[in-house]
Coordinates of C-alpha atoms in Angstrom, one line a residue:
Chain A
M162 CA -2.4 -44.4 3.9
T163 CA -3.2 -46.5 6.9
A164 CA -5.6 -45.8 9.6
A165 CA -2.7 -45.9 12.0
S166 CA -1.5 -42.6 10.7
D167 CA -4.8 -41.0 11.8
P168 CA -4.9 -41.7 15.5
G169 CA -7.8 -40.4 17.5
V170 CA -10.1 -39.4 14.7
T171 CA -13.2 -41.3 15.6
A172 CA -15.2 -40.8 12.5
Q173 CA -12.6 -41.9 10.1
N174 CA -14.5 -45.1 9.4
D175 CA -17.3 -43.5 7.5
A176 CA -14.9 -40.9 6.0
P177 CA -12.2 -42.9 4.3
E178 CA -8.9 -41.5 3.0
P179 CA -9.1 -39.4 -0.2
A180 CA -8.5 -41.4 -3.4
T181 CA -5.5 -39.4 -4.4
G182 CA -2.4 -38.9 -2.2
V183 CA -2.5 -36.8 0.9
V184 CA -0.9 -33.4 0.2
L185 CA -1.1 -31.7 3.6
R186 CA -1.3 -33.6 6.9
A187 CA -1.3 -32.2 10.4
E188 CA -0.7 -34.5 13.4
G189 CA -1.4 -33.7 17.0
L190 CA -1.4 -30.0 16.7
T191 CA -1.6 -28.2 20.0
K192 CA -1.6 -24.5 20.7
K193 CA -2.1 -22.7 24.0
F194 CA -2.6 -19.0 24.6
G195 CA -1.6 -18.6 28.2
Q196 CA -4.2 -20.7 30.1
V197 CA -6.5 -20.9 27.1
V198 CA -6.2 -24.0 25.0
G199 CA -6.7 -23.2 21.4
L200 CA -5.9 -26.6 20.0
A201 CA -5.7 -29.8 22.1
G202 CA -4.1 -32.2 19.6
V203 CA -5.8 -31.9 16.2
D204 CA -5.2 -34.2 13.3
L205 CA -6.2 -33.2 9.8
H206 CA -5.4 -34.2 6.3
V207 CA -6.4 -33.1 2.8
G208 CA -5.7 -34.9 -0.4
A209 CA -4.7 -33.5 -3.8
G210 CA -7.9 -32.7 -5.7
E211 CA -10.0 -32.8 -2.5
V212 CA -12.0 -30.1 -0.7
L213 CA -11.9 -30.4 3.1
G214 CA -14.5 -28.3 4.8
V215 CA -13.8 -27.1 8.3
I216 CA -16.7 -26.1 10.5
G217 CA -16.8 -25.3 14.1
D218 CA -18.5 -22.9 16.6
N219 CA -16.9 -19.7 17.6
G220 CA -14.0 -20.5 19.9
A221 CA -13.7 -24.1 18.7
G222 CA -10.2 -23.4 17.5
K223 CA -11.0 -23.1 13.8
S224 CA -8.9 -19.9 13.3
T225 CA -6.1 -21.3 15.4
L226 CA -6.0 -24.4 13.3
I227 CA -6.0 -22.5 10.0
N228 CA -3.4 -20.1 11.3
C229 CA -1.1 -23.1 12.1
L230 CA -1.6 -24.5 8.6
T231 CA -0.7 -21.2 6.9
G232 CA 2.2 -20.1 9.1
A233 CA 0.4 -17.3 10.9
L234 CA 0.9 -19.2 14.1
T235 CA 3.4 -21.9 15.0
P236 CA 1.9 -24.8 16.9
D237 CA 3.3 -25.6 20.4
S238 CA 3.6 -29.3 19.4
G239 CA 2.5 -31.5 16.6
Q240 CA 3.8 -31.8 13.1
L241 CA 2.8 -30.7 9.6
Y242 CA 3.7 -32.8 6.6
L243 CA 3.6 -31.5 3.1
D244 CA 3.7 -34.2 0.5
G245 CA 4.9 -36.5 3.3
E246 CA 7.8 -34.3 4.2
P247 CA 7.8 -32.7 7.7
V248 CA 7.6 -28.9 7.4
V249 CA 7.7 -26.1 9.9
F250 CA 6.2 -22.7 9.1
R251 CA 7.4 -19.7 11.2
R252 CA 5.9 -17.1 9.1
P253 CA 3.1 -16.9 6.4
Q254 CA 5.9 -16.4 3.9
D255 CA 7.2 -19.9 4.7
A256 CA 3.9 -21.6 4.0
R257 CA 3.5 -19.6 0.8
E258 CA 6.9 -20.5 -0.4
A259 CA 6.1 -24.2 0.3
G260 CA 3.0 -23.9 -1.9
I261 CA 0.2 -23.1 0.5
E262 CA -1.8 -20.0 -0.4
T263 CA -4.5 -18.4 1.8
V264 CA -7.6 -16.5 0.9
Y265 CA -8.9 -14.3 3.7
Q266 CA -12.5 -13.1 4.3
T267 CA -11.8 -9.4 3.6
L268 CA -8.2 -8.6 3.9
G269 CA -7.0 -10.1 0.6
V270 CA -6.6 -7.2 -1.7
A271 CA -5.3 -3.5 -1.7
P272 CA -8.4 -1.6 -3.0
A273 CA -6.6 1.3 -4.7
L274 CA -4.2 -0.9 -6.6
D275 CA -5.1 -2.3 -10.0
I276 CA -6.0 -6.0 -10.6
A277 CA -2.6 -7.0 -12.1
S278 CA -0.8 -5.3 -9.2
N279 CA -2.9 -7.1 -6.7
L280 CA -2.4 -10.5 -8.3
F281 CA 1.3 -10.0 -8.2
L282 CA 1.6 -8.0 -4.9
G283 CA 4.8 -9.0 -3.1
R284 CA 5.7 -11.3 -6.1
E285 CA 6.1 -8.8 -8.9
I286 CA 7.5 -9.8 -12.2
R287 CA 10.5 -7.7 -12.8
R288 CA 12.3 -6.7 -15.9
G289 CA 15.5 -8.5 -16.9
G290 CA 19.0 -7.1 -16.4
V291 CA 20.2 -4.4 -14.0
A292 CA 16.9 -2.5 -14.3
G293 CA 15.0 -5.4 -12.8
Q294 CA 17.6 -6.9 -10.4
L295 CA 19.0 -3.8 -8.9
F296 CA 16.3 -1.1 -9.4
R297 CA 13.4 -3.6 -9.2
F298 CA 11.7 -2.2 -12.3
L299 CA 8.5 -3.9 -13.0
D300 CA 7.6 -5.8 -16.2
Q301 CA 4.1 -4.3 -16.2
R302 CA 3.1 -5.8 -19.6
A303 CA 4.0 -9.3 -18.5
M304 CA 2.0 -8.9 -15.3
Q305 CA -1.0 -7.6 -17.1
Q306 CA -0.9 -10.4 -19.7
K307 CA -0.4 -13.1 -17.1
A308 CA -3.2 -11.6 -15.0
E309 CA -5.5 -11.9 -17.9
V310 CA -4.6 -15.5 -18.4
F311 CA -5.1 -16.3 -14.8
L312 CA -8.6 -14.7 -14.7
K313 CA -9.6 -16.3 -18.0
Q314 CA -8.6 -19.7 -16.8
L315 CA -10.9 -19.2 -13.8
G316 CA -13.7 -18.0 -16.0
I317 CA -13.8 -14.4 -14.6
L318 CA -14.1 -13.0 -18.1
T319 CA -16.4 -10.1 -17.1
I320 CA -13.3 -8.3 -15.9
Q321 CA -11.7 -6.8 -18.9
N322 CA -9.2 -4.2 -17.8
M323 CA -6.3 -5.4 -15.7
K324 CA -5.4 -1.8 -15.0
Q325 CA -8.8 -1.3 -13.3
S326 CA -8.4 -0.6 -9.6
V327 CA -9.9 -3.3 -7.4
E328 CA -12.2 -1.0 -5.4
T329 CA -14.2 -0.5 -8.6
L330 CA -15.1 -4.2 -8.5
S331 CA -17.9 -5.8 -6.7
G332 CA -17.3 -7.7 -3.5
G333 CA -17.5 -11.0 -5.3
Q334 CA -15.1 -9.9 -8.0
R335 CA -12.7 -8.7 -5.4
Q336 CA -12.8 -12.1 -3.7
A337 CA -12.4 -13.7 -7.1
I338 CA -9.2 -11.8 -7.5
A339 CA -7.9 -13.0 -4.2
V340 CA -8.8 -16.6 -5.1
A341 CA -7.2 -16.2 -8.5
R342 CA -4.0 -15.0 -6.8
A343 CA -4.0 -18.1 -4.5
A344 CA -4.7 -20.3 -7.5
A345 CA -1.9 -18.7 -9.5
F346 CA 0.7 -19.2 -6.9
G347 CA -0.6 -22.0 -4.7
S348 CA 1.1 -25.1 -6.1
K349 CA -0.2 -27.6 -3.5
V350 CA -2.8 -26.3 -1.1
V351 CA -5.2 -23.4 -1.0
V352 CA -6.7 -22.5 2.4
L353 CA -9.9 -20.3 2.2
D354 CA -10.8 -18.7 5.5
E355 CA -14.5 -17.6 5.4
P356 CA -14.2 -16.6 1.7
T357 CA -17.9 -16.0 1.3
A358 CA -18.8 -14.4 4.6
A359 CA -19.0 -10.9 3.1
L360 CA -20.7 -11.9 -0.1
G361 CA -24.2 -12.3 -1.4
V362 CA -25.6 -15.6 -2.7
K363 CA -24.7 -15.1 -6.4
E364 CA -21.2 -13.9 -5.5
S365 CA -20.7 -16.8 -3.1
N366 CA -21.5 -19.1 -6.0
L367 CA -18.9 -17.5 -8.1
V368 CA -16.3 -18.2 -5.4
L369 CA -17.5 -21.8 -4.9
D370 CA -17.3 -22.4 -8.6
M371 CA -13.7 -21.3 -8.5
V372 CA -13.1 -23.6 -5.5
R373 CA -14.3 -26.5 -7.6
Q374 CA -12.0 -25.5 -10.4
L375 CA -9.0 -25.4 -8.1
R376 CA -10.0 -28.9 -6.8
D377 CA -10.3 -30.2 -10.4
R378 CA -6.8 -28.9 -11.0
G379 CA -5.5 -31.2 -8.3
L380 CA -5.0 -28.7 -5.5
G381 CA -5.8 -29.6 -2.0
I382 CA -8.4 -27.2 -0.6
V383 CA -9.2 -26.4 3.0
L384 CA -12.4 -24.4 3.2
V385 CA -13.3 -22.8 6.6
S386 CA -16.8 -21.5 6.7
H387 CA -19.8 -20.8 8.9
N388 CA -22.0 -21.1 5.9
M389 CA -23.2 -24.8 6.1
P390 CA -24.9 -24.9 2.6
N391 CA -21.6 -23.7 1.1
V392 CA -19.6 -26.3 3.0
W393 CA -22.0 -29.1 2.1
A394 CA -22.1 -27.9 -1.5
V395 CA -18.3 -28.2 -2.3
S396 CA -16.7 -30.4 0.4
D397 CA -15.6 -33.9 -0.1
R398 CA -15.1 -34.3 3.6
I399 CA -16.0 -32.1 6.5
H400 CA -13.8 -31.7 9.6
V401 CA -15.9 -30.7 12.6
Q402 CA -13.8 -28.7 15.1
R403 CA -15.1 -28.6 18.7
L404 CA -13.5 -27.5 22.0
G405 CA -10.0 -27.5 20.5
T406 CA -10.2 -31.0 19.0
C407 CA -11.6 -32.7 15.9
A408 CA -15.1 -33.9 17.0
A409 CA -15.7 -35.8 13.7
V410 CA -14.9 -36.0 10.1
L411 CA -18.1 -36.3 8.0
R412 CA -19.1 -36.8 4.4
P413 CA -21.8 -34.6 3.0
Q414 CA -23.4 -37.7 1.6
T415 CA -23.8 -39.4 4.9
H416 CA -24.6 -36.6 7.2
T417 CA -27.1 -33.8 6.9
M418 CA -26.3 -30.2 7.7
S419 CA -28.3 -30.3 10.9
E420 CA -26.5 -33.4 12.0
G421 CA -23.2 -31.6 11.3
V422 CA -24.4 -28.6 13.4
A423 CA -25.5 -30.9 16.2
I424 CA -22.0 -32.4 16.4
M425 CA -20.4 -29.0 16.1
T426 CA -22.4 -27.7 19.0
G427 CA -22.1 -30.8 21.1
A428 CA -25.8 -31.7 20.9
A429 CA -24.9 -35.0 19.2
V430 CA -21.8 -37.2 19.5
V431 CA -20.5 -39.3 16.6
Chain B
M1202 CA -22.1 -8.7 -12.3
T1203 CA -20.9 -6.1 -14.7
R1204 CA -23.9 -6.9 -16.9
A1205 CA -26.4 -6.4 -14.1
L1206 CA -24.9 -3.1 -13.2
S1207 CA -24.6 -1.8 -16.8
G1208 CA -28.4 -2.0 -17.0
D1209 CA -28.8 1.6 -15.6
A1210 CA -26.5 4.1 -17.3
P1211 CA -24.3 6.1 -14.9
T1212 CA -25.4 9.6 -14.2
L1213 CA -23.2 12.6 -14.9
P1214 CA -21.9 13.0 -11.4
Q1215 CA -21.1 9.3 -11.4
E1216 CA -19.1 9.7 -14.6
V1217 CA -17.2 12.7 -13.2
Q1218 CA -16.5 10.7 -10.0
R1219 CA -15.2 7.8 -11.9
T1220 CA -13.0 9.9 -14.2
L1221 CA -11.5 11.8 -11.2
H1222 CA -11.0 8.4 -9.5
A1223 CA -9.1 7.1 -12.5
H1224 CA -7.1 10.3 -13.0
P1225 CA -6.5 12.1 -9.7
A1226 CA -4.3 14.8 -11.3
I1227 CA -7.3 16.3 -13.3
S1228 CA -8.7 18.4 -10.5
P1229 CA -5.4 20.2 -9.6
T1230 CA -4.8 20.8 -13.3
L1231 CA -8.2 22.4 -13.7
I1232 CA -7.7 24.5 -10.6
L1233 CA -4.2 25.6 -11.8
V1234 CA -5.5 26.5 -15.3
A1235 CA -8.5 28.4 -13.9
A1236 CA -6.2 30.3 -11.4
W1237 CA -3.8 31.3 -14.1
I1238 CA -6.5 32.5 -16.5
T1239 CA -8.2 34.5 -13.7
F1240 CA -4.9 36.0 -12.5
T1241 CA -3.9 36.9 -16.0
V1242 CA -7.2 38.5 -16.7
I1243 CA -6.9 40.6 -13.6
N1244 CA -3.2 41.5 -14.2
P1245 CA -1.6 40.5 -17.6
R1246 CA 1.8 40.6 -16.0
F1247 CA 1.0 37.3 -14.2
L1248 CA 1.9 35.1 -17.2
Q1249 CA 4.8 37.3 -18.4
P1250 CA 8.2 35.4 -18.4
G1251 CA 9.6 37.4 -15.6
A1252 CA 6.7 36.8 -13.2
L1253 CA 6.4 33.1 -14.2
S1254 CA 10.2 32.5 -13.7
L1255 CA 9.9 33.9 -10.3
L1256 CA 6.8 31.9 -9.5
V1257 CA 8.7 28.7 -10.5
Q1258 CA 11.7 29.6 -8.4
Q1259 CA 9.6 30.4 -5.4
T1260 CA 7.8 27.1 -5.7
A1261 CA 11.0 25.1 -5.8
I1262 CA 11.6 24.6 -2.1
V1263 CA 8.0 23.7 -1.1
A1264 CA 7.9 21.5 -4.3
I1265 CA 10.9 19.4 -3.4
L1266 CA 9.9 19.1 0.3
A1267 CA 6.4 18.0 -0.9
V1268 CA 8.0 15.0 -2.7
G1269 CA 9.1 13.5 0.6
Q1270 CA 5.7 14.5 2.1
T1271 CA 3.9 12.8 -0.8
L1272 CA 5.8 9.5 -0.1
I1273 CA 4.9 9.6 3.5
L1274 CA 1.2 10.6 2.9
L1275 CA 1.0 7.7 0.4
T1276 CA 1.8 5.4 3.3
A1277 CA -1.1 7.0 5.3
G1278 CA 1.5 8.8 7.4
I1279 CA 2.2 12.5 7.8
D1280 CA 5.5 14.4 8.3
L1281 CA 5.4 17.5 10.5
S1282 CA 9.2 17.6 10.8
V1283 CA 9.8 18.4 7.1
G1284 CA 10.9 22.0 7.6
A1285 CA 12.9 21.2 10.7
V1286 CA 14.9 18.5 9.0
C1287 CA 15.5 20.8 6.0
V1288 CA 16.8 23.6 8.2
L1289 CA 18.9 21.3 10.2
A1290 CA 20.6 19.9 7.1
A1291 CA 21.1 23.4 5.7
M1292 CA 22.7 24.6 8.9
V1293 CA 25.0 21.5 9.0
M1294 CA 26.1 22.1 5.4
A1295 CA 26.7 25.8 5.8
K1296 CA 28.4 25.6 9.2
I1297 CA 30.9 22.7 8.5
T1298 CA 32.1 24.5 5.4
S1299 CA 32.3 28.0 6.8
E1300 CA 33.7 27.0 10.2
Q1301 CA 35.4 23.7 9.8
G1302 CA 36.5 24.2 6.2
V1303 CA 35.0 21.0 5.0
P1304 CA 35.0 21.0 1.1
G1305 CA 31.6 22.1 -0.4
V1306 CA 30.7 18.8 -2.1
L1307 CA 31.5 16.8 1.0
A1308 CA 29.5 19.3 3.2
I1309 CA 26.5 18.8 0.9
L1310 CA 26.7 15.0 1.3
I1311 CA 27.1 15.3 5.0
G1312 CA 24.1 17.6 5.2
I1313 CA 22.1 15.1 3.2
A1314 CA 23.3 12.3 5.4
V1315 CA 22.1 14.2 8.5
A1316 CA 18.7 14.6 6.9
M1317 CA 18.7 10.9 6.1
A1318 CA 19.5 10.1 9.7
A1319 CA 16.6 12.3 10.8
G1320 CA 14.3 10.4 8.4
L1321 CA 15.7 7.1 9.7
L1322 CA 14.9 8.2 13.3
N1323 CA 11.3 9.1 12.3
G1324 CA 11.0 5.8 10.4
I1325 CA 12.3 3.7 13.4
L1326 CA 9.9 5.4 15.8
V1327 CA 7.0 4.7 13.4
T1328 CA 7.9 1.1 12.4
R1329 CA 9.6 -0.3 15.5
L1330 CA 7.8 1.5 18.3
K1331 CA 4.6 1.6 16.3
L1332 CA 3.9 5.2 17.2
P1333 CA 1.6 7.2 15.0
P1334 CA 3.5 9.3 12.5
F1335 CA 1.7 12.4 13.5
I1336 CA 3.0 12.1 17.1
V1337 CA 6.4 11.0 16.1
T1338 CA 7.0 13.9 13.7
L1339 CA 5.3 16.4 16.1
G1340 CA 8.0 15.4 18.6
T1341 CA 10.9 15.3 16.1
L1342 CA 9.7 18.7 14.7
S1343 CA 10.6 20.2 18.1
I1344 CA 13.7 18.1 18.5
F1345 CA 15.2 18.9 15.1
T1346 CA 14.3 22.6 15.4
A1347 CA 16.0 22.8 18.8
I1348 CA 19.1 21.0 17.5
A1349 CA 19.3 23.3 14.5
L1350 CA 19.0 26.4 16.8
L1351 CA 21.5 25.2 19.4
Y1352 CA 23.9 24.1 16.7
S1353 CA 23.8 27.3 14.8
K1354 CA 23.4 29.5 17.9
G1355 CA 20.5 31.0 16.1
A1356 CA 22.7 32.8 13.6
T1357 CA 22.2 33.0 9.9
I1358 CA 25.2 32.0 7.7
E1359 CA 25.3 34.3 4.7
S1360 CA 26.1 33.0 1.2
G1361 CA 29.2 35.1 1.0
V1362 CA 31.1 32.8 3.4
L1363 CA 29.9 29.7 1.6
P1364 CA 31.8 27.9 -1.1
G1365 CA 30.5 27.9 -4.7
E1366 CA 29.1 24.4 -4.5
L1367 CA 26.6 25.3 -1.8
N1368 CA 25.4 28.3 -3.7
S1369 CA 25.4 26.6 -7.0
T1370 CA 21.6 25.7 -6.8
G1371 CA 21.0 29.5 -7.1
H1372 CA 22.9 29.6 -10.4
T1373 CA 20.6 31.1 -13.1
W1374 CA 20.5 30.6 -16.8
S1375 CA 18.4 32.7 -19.2
V1376 CA 16.3 30.8 -21.7
G1377 CA 14.8 33.6 -23.8
A1378 CA 13.0 35.8 -21.4
F1379 CA 12.7 33.0 -18.8
R1380 CA 15.2 32.6 -16.0
I1381 CA 15.8 29.0 -14.8
T1382 CA 17.9 28.2 -11.7
A1383 CA 20.0 25.1 -11.2
G1384 CA 17.8 24.5 -8.1
V1385 CA 14.7 24.3 -10.2
L1386 CA 16.3 21.8 -12.5
L1387 CA 17.4 19.7 -9.5
V1388 CA 13.9 19.8 -8.1
L1389 CA 12.5 18.6 -11.4
L1390 CA 15.1 15.8 -11.5
V1391 CA 14.0 14.7 -8.1
Y1392 CA 10.4 14.6 -9.3
V1393 CA 11.4 12.5 -12.3
V1394 CA 13.5 10.0 -10.3
V1395 CA 11.0 9.5 -7.5
G1396 CA 8.1 9.6 -9.9
V1397 CA 9.6 6.8 -12.0
A1398 CA 10.4 4.8 -8.8
L1399 CA 6.8 5.1 -7.7
R1400 CA 5.3 4.1 -11.0
K1401 CA 7.7 1.6 -12.4
T1402 CA 9.3 -0.3 -9.6
A1403 CA 8.2 -3.0 -7.1
W1404 CA 9.2 -0.6 -4.3
G1405 CA 6.7 2.0 -5.6
R1406 CA 4.0 -0.5 -5.9
H1407 CA 4.6 -1.6 -2.3
V1408 CA 4.5 2.0 -1.1
Y1409 CA 1.0 2.3 -2.5
A1410 CA 0.0 -1.1 -1.2
V1411 CA 1.2 -0.3 2.4
G1412 CA -0.7 3.0 2.4
D1413 CA -3.8 1.4 0.9
D1414 CA -4.2 -1.5 3.2
A1415 CA -1.1 -2.4 5.3
Q1416 CA -2.7 -5.6 6.5
A1417 CA -3.5 -6.9 3.0
A1418 CA -0.1 -5.9 1.8
G1419 CA 1.5 -7.8 4.7
L1420 CA -0.5 -10.9 4.1
A1421 CA 0.4 -10.7 0.4
G1422 CA 4.1 -10.9 1.4
V1423 CA 5.1 -7.2 1.3
R1424 CA 7.5 -6.4 4.2
V1425 CA 5.4 -3.5 5.5
G1426 CA 7.9 -2.3 8.1
R1427 CA 10.8 -2.3 5.7
V1428 CA 8.8 -0.4 3.1
L1429 CA 7.7 2.2 5.7
L1430 CA 11.2 2.6 7.0
S1431 CA 12.6 3.1 3.4
V1432 CA 10.0 5.8 2.8
Y1433 CA 11.0 7.8 5.8
V1434 CA 14.7 7.4 4.9
V1435 CA 14.1 8.4 1.2
A1436 CA 12.0 11.4 2.4
G1437 CA 15.0 12.4 4.6
V1438 CA 17.4 12.4 1.7
I1439 CA 14.9 14.5 -0.3
Y1440 CA 14.7 17.0 2.5
G1441 CA 18.5 17.1 2.5
I1442 CA 18.6 17.9 -1.2
G1443 CA 15.9 20.5 -0.4
A1444 CA 18.3 22.1 2.1
W1445 CA 20.8 22.5 -0.7
V1446 CA 18.2 24.0 -3.0
M1447 CA 17.1 26.4 -0.2
I1448 CA 20.7 27.7 0.4
G1449 CA 20.9 28.6 -3.3
R1450 CA 17.5 30.2 -3.4
V1451 CA 17.6 32.1 -0.1
G1452 CA 21.2 33.0 -0.3
G1453 CA 22.6 31.4 2.8
A1454 CA 21.4 29.2 5.6
S1455 CA 19.0 30.5 8.3
P1456 CA 17.7 28.6 11.3
N1457 CA 14.5 30.6 10.9
A1458 CA 13.9 29.7 7.2
V1459 CA 11.0 27.6 5.8
V1460 CA 9.0 27.8 9.0
D1461 CA 5.8 27.4 7.0
A1462 CA 7.2 24.4 5.0
N1463 CA 5.4 21.8 7.1
L1464 CA 1.9 23.0 6.4
E1465 CA 2.8 24.3 2.9
S1466 CA 4.1 20.9 1.8
I1467 CA 1.1 19.1 3.3
T1468 CA -1.1 21.7 1.6
A1469 CA 0.6 21.1 -1.8
V1470 CA 0.3 17.4 -1.5
V1471 CA -3.4 17.4 -0.5
I1472 CA -4.4 20.0 -3.1
G1473 CA -2.5 17.8 -5.6
G1474 CA -5.0 15.0 -5.0
T1475 CA -3.0 12.7 -2.8
S1476 CA -5.2 11.2 -0.1
L1477 CA -4.5 11.8 3.6
F1478 CA -5.6 8.2 4.1
G1479 CA -2.8 6.8 2.0
G1480 CA -2.6 4.7 -1.1
R1481 CA -3.9 7.2 -3.6
G1482 CA -2.3 10.1 -5.5
G1483 CA 1.0 10.9 -7.0
L1484 CA 3.8 13.3 -7.7
L1485 CA 2.3 15.0 -10.7
G1486 CA -0.5 16.2 -8.5
T1487 CA 1.9 17.4 -5.9
L1488 CA 3.9 19.5 -8.4
L1489 CA 0.6 21.0 -9.5
G1490 CA -0.5 21.5 -5.9
A1491 CA 2.8 23.3 -5.1
L1492 CA 2.4 25.6 -8.1
I1493 CA -1.3 26.3 -7.2
V1494 CA -0.3 27.4 -3.7
Q1495 CA 2.5 29.7 -5.0
S1496 CA 0.3 31.0 -7.9
F1497 CA -2.2 32.2 -5.4
S1498 CA 0.5 34.1 -3.5
V1499 CA 1.9 35.7 -6.7
G1500 CA -1.5 36.2 -8.4
L1501 CA -3.2 37.8 -5.4
A1502 CA -0.2 40.1 -4.9
L1503 CA -0.2 41.1 -8.5
A1504 CA -4.0 41.7 -8.3
G1505 CA -3.2 44.2 -5.5
V1506 CA -5.1 42.1 -2.9
D1507 CA -4.2 42.0 0.7
G1508 CA -1.8 39.1 1.3
Q1509 CA -4.0 37.6 4.0
F1510 CA -6.5 36.6 1.3
R1511 CA -3.9 34.1 0.0
L1512 CA -4.2 32.2 3.3
L1513 CA -7.9 32.3 3.0
A1514 CA -7.9 31.0 -0.5
V1515 CA -5.4 28.2 0.3
G1516 CA -7.5 27.2 3.3
I1517 CA -10.6 26.9 1.2
L1518 CA -8.7 25.0 -1.5
V1519 CA -7.4 22.5 1.1
I1520 CA -10.9 21.8 2.4
L1521 CA -12.2 21.6 -1.1
A1522 CA -9.4 19.1 -2.1
V1523 CA -10.1 16.8 0.9
S1524 CA -13.8 16.9 0.2
V1525 CA -13.2 15.9 -3.4
D1526 CA -10.9 13.1 -2.2
Q1527 CA -13.6 11.8 0.2
W1528 CA -16.1 11.8 -2.6
I1529 CA -13.8 10.1 -5.1
R1530 CA -13.0 7.4 -2.5
Q1531 CA -16.7 6.4 -2.4
V1532 CA -16.6 5.3 -6.0
K1533 CA -18.7 2.2 -6.6
A1534 CA -18.3 -0.7 -8.9

């Protein structure tokens, strides 16, 4: 990776490229909503086994940026590369199929459905033969067994019964289910949009632990959050979004939270 | 987290709440058993084979319409056009055989197709125009009723002029002292087929997910619009089959039949524990709910009570059922 492939990012010098290969790269993303500029040419990249934190004030274009990465929005111009290949996402489904999973703040799970059903929602395991192909009969045992494996791998052992409905779980456990789903199906990148905003401290830590595990498995992680301690705790690099552009890319080792906030709010310039 | 919570043992109400939450068919079962015991104590004829057979036959029409209603309520919708679709389908079946000489089986299929088209129209208005199901079906209730009345010129078609196939749902077998009609068996078959589809297939899972949280389902990759549309179409087909059952049961097709079907089917579904807010409930509860409603009619009549008390009792049951649902929904981890 050369610096030339990252034009315009001023703070790249003190935040070098990730050690491993870049898995997701965005170049010059722009998005306008009528007269309102959401993104004015944003570059971003995340490596395999790297956590990229994304911070920014309200209206800085954080959500727009994330929606462009996950297919919820299509940028007006600019290009996404996945594993170096140019990709275009028209729908969230496209991004998902390409290996990018998203965890949302609150909308991740259907509360009345059980854990296994939620993990496999929209991607159910079906029985073989005509029953599965034509009538879409579910292989419920396989889904429950796999669900148990997923949750065990992520160390959420406190949940015993995969037939338990998700609404009987705590907020942190629910979010853990959403993260587990992303982990199970996201082969390349997991984007977490404010995953801890609705959670308490302990529960946030559970989710952050899972984020670290996904990173250690070699996934690229994009973590969007308003919670600076969370971002500083898990991120390898931090993308500061401001006024529709990338104001800086920091490392938690070289910049304090207050410095980050200062850049984010425009009180300081890199 | 579980450890921290298990520190204080759950109180009895919490246990009850949790149990009802996990098994929503329990409350309608208890109500039905209590009602049957009470009515039998008041009048021992209630549980005699004759009265029971009649009870089941009388339940059949509302029971089958309530299957479609359950599907729609599970998606957090509501269908006020149930009765109108059923009547329209029945009039089409009866009129094209008796006047155009269409063969019976074909007439039944055409009638079901008309009901399916009616469901499709409801579904398109809900999914494409994004109108609330209550408003859509309130409108189509009037539209389908008007079409049925205009088409039939308000006249009833007696079973005498209908071919055997149309009346065949009224065919009765005697099993000991019980009498079972083909219509009742057909209704049970519909319950089994739709019940299996809801519990065992990806489609069923998606119906629950869409009703539970449409946005979450959509983000998880469920095609929300398509699932919703399919639910309205399937419900239409079920109402069409219901029309056939009705012709056999009532003995002909009348544009003024099943006028109470809309509210009765919703009542049965709600008493059966399916949530008006979607995503929760099932067909077993609906069948029990339909039986409960009819048991109150028959039981109160056998008890020699004024028929108006039935309405009163059903009204109280509905409010009770919805309150229980609200309470169950607040279950905590």
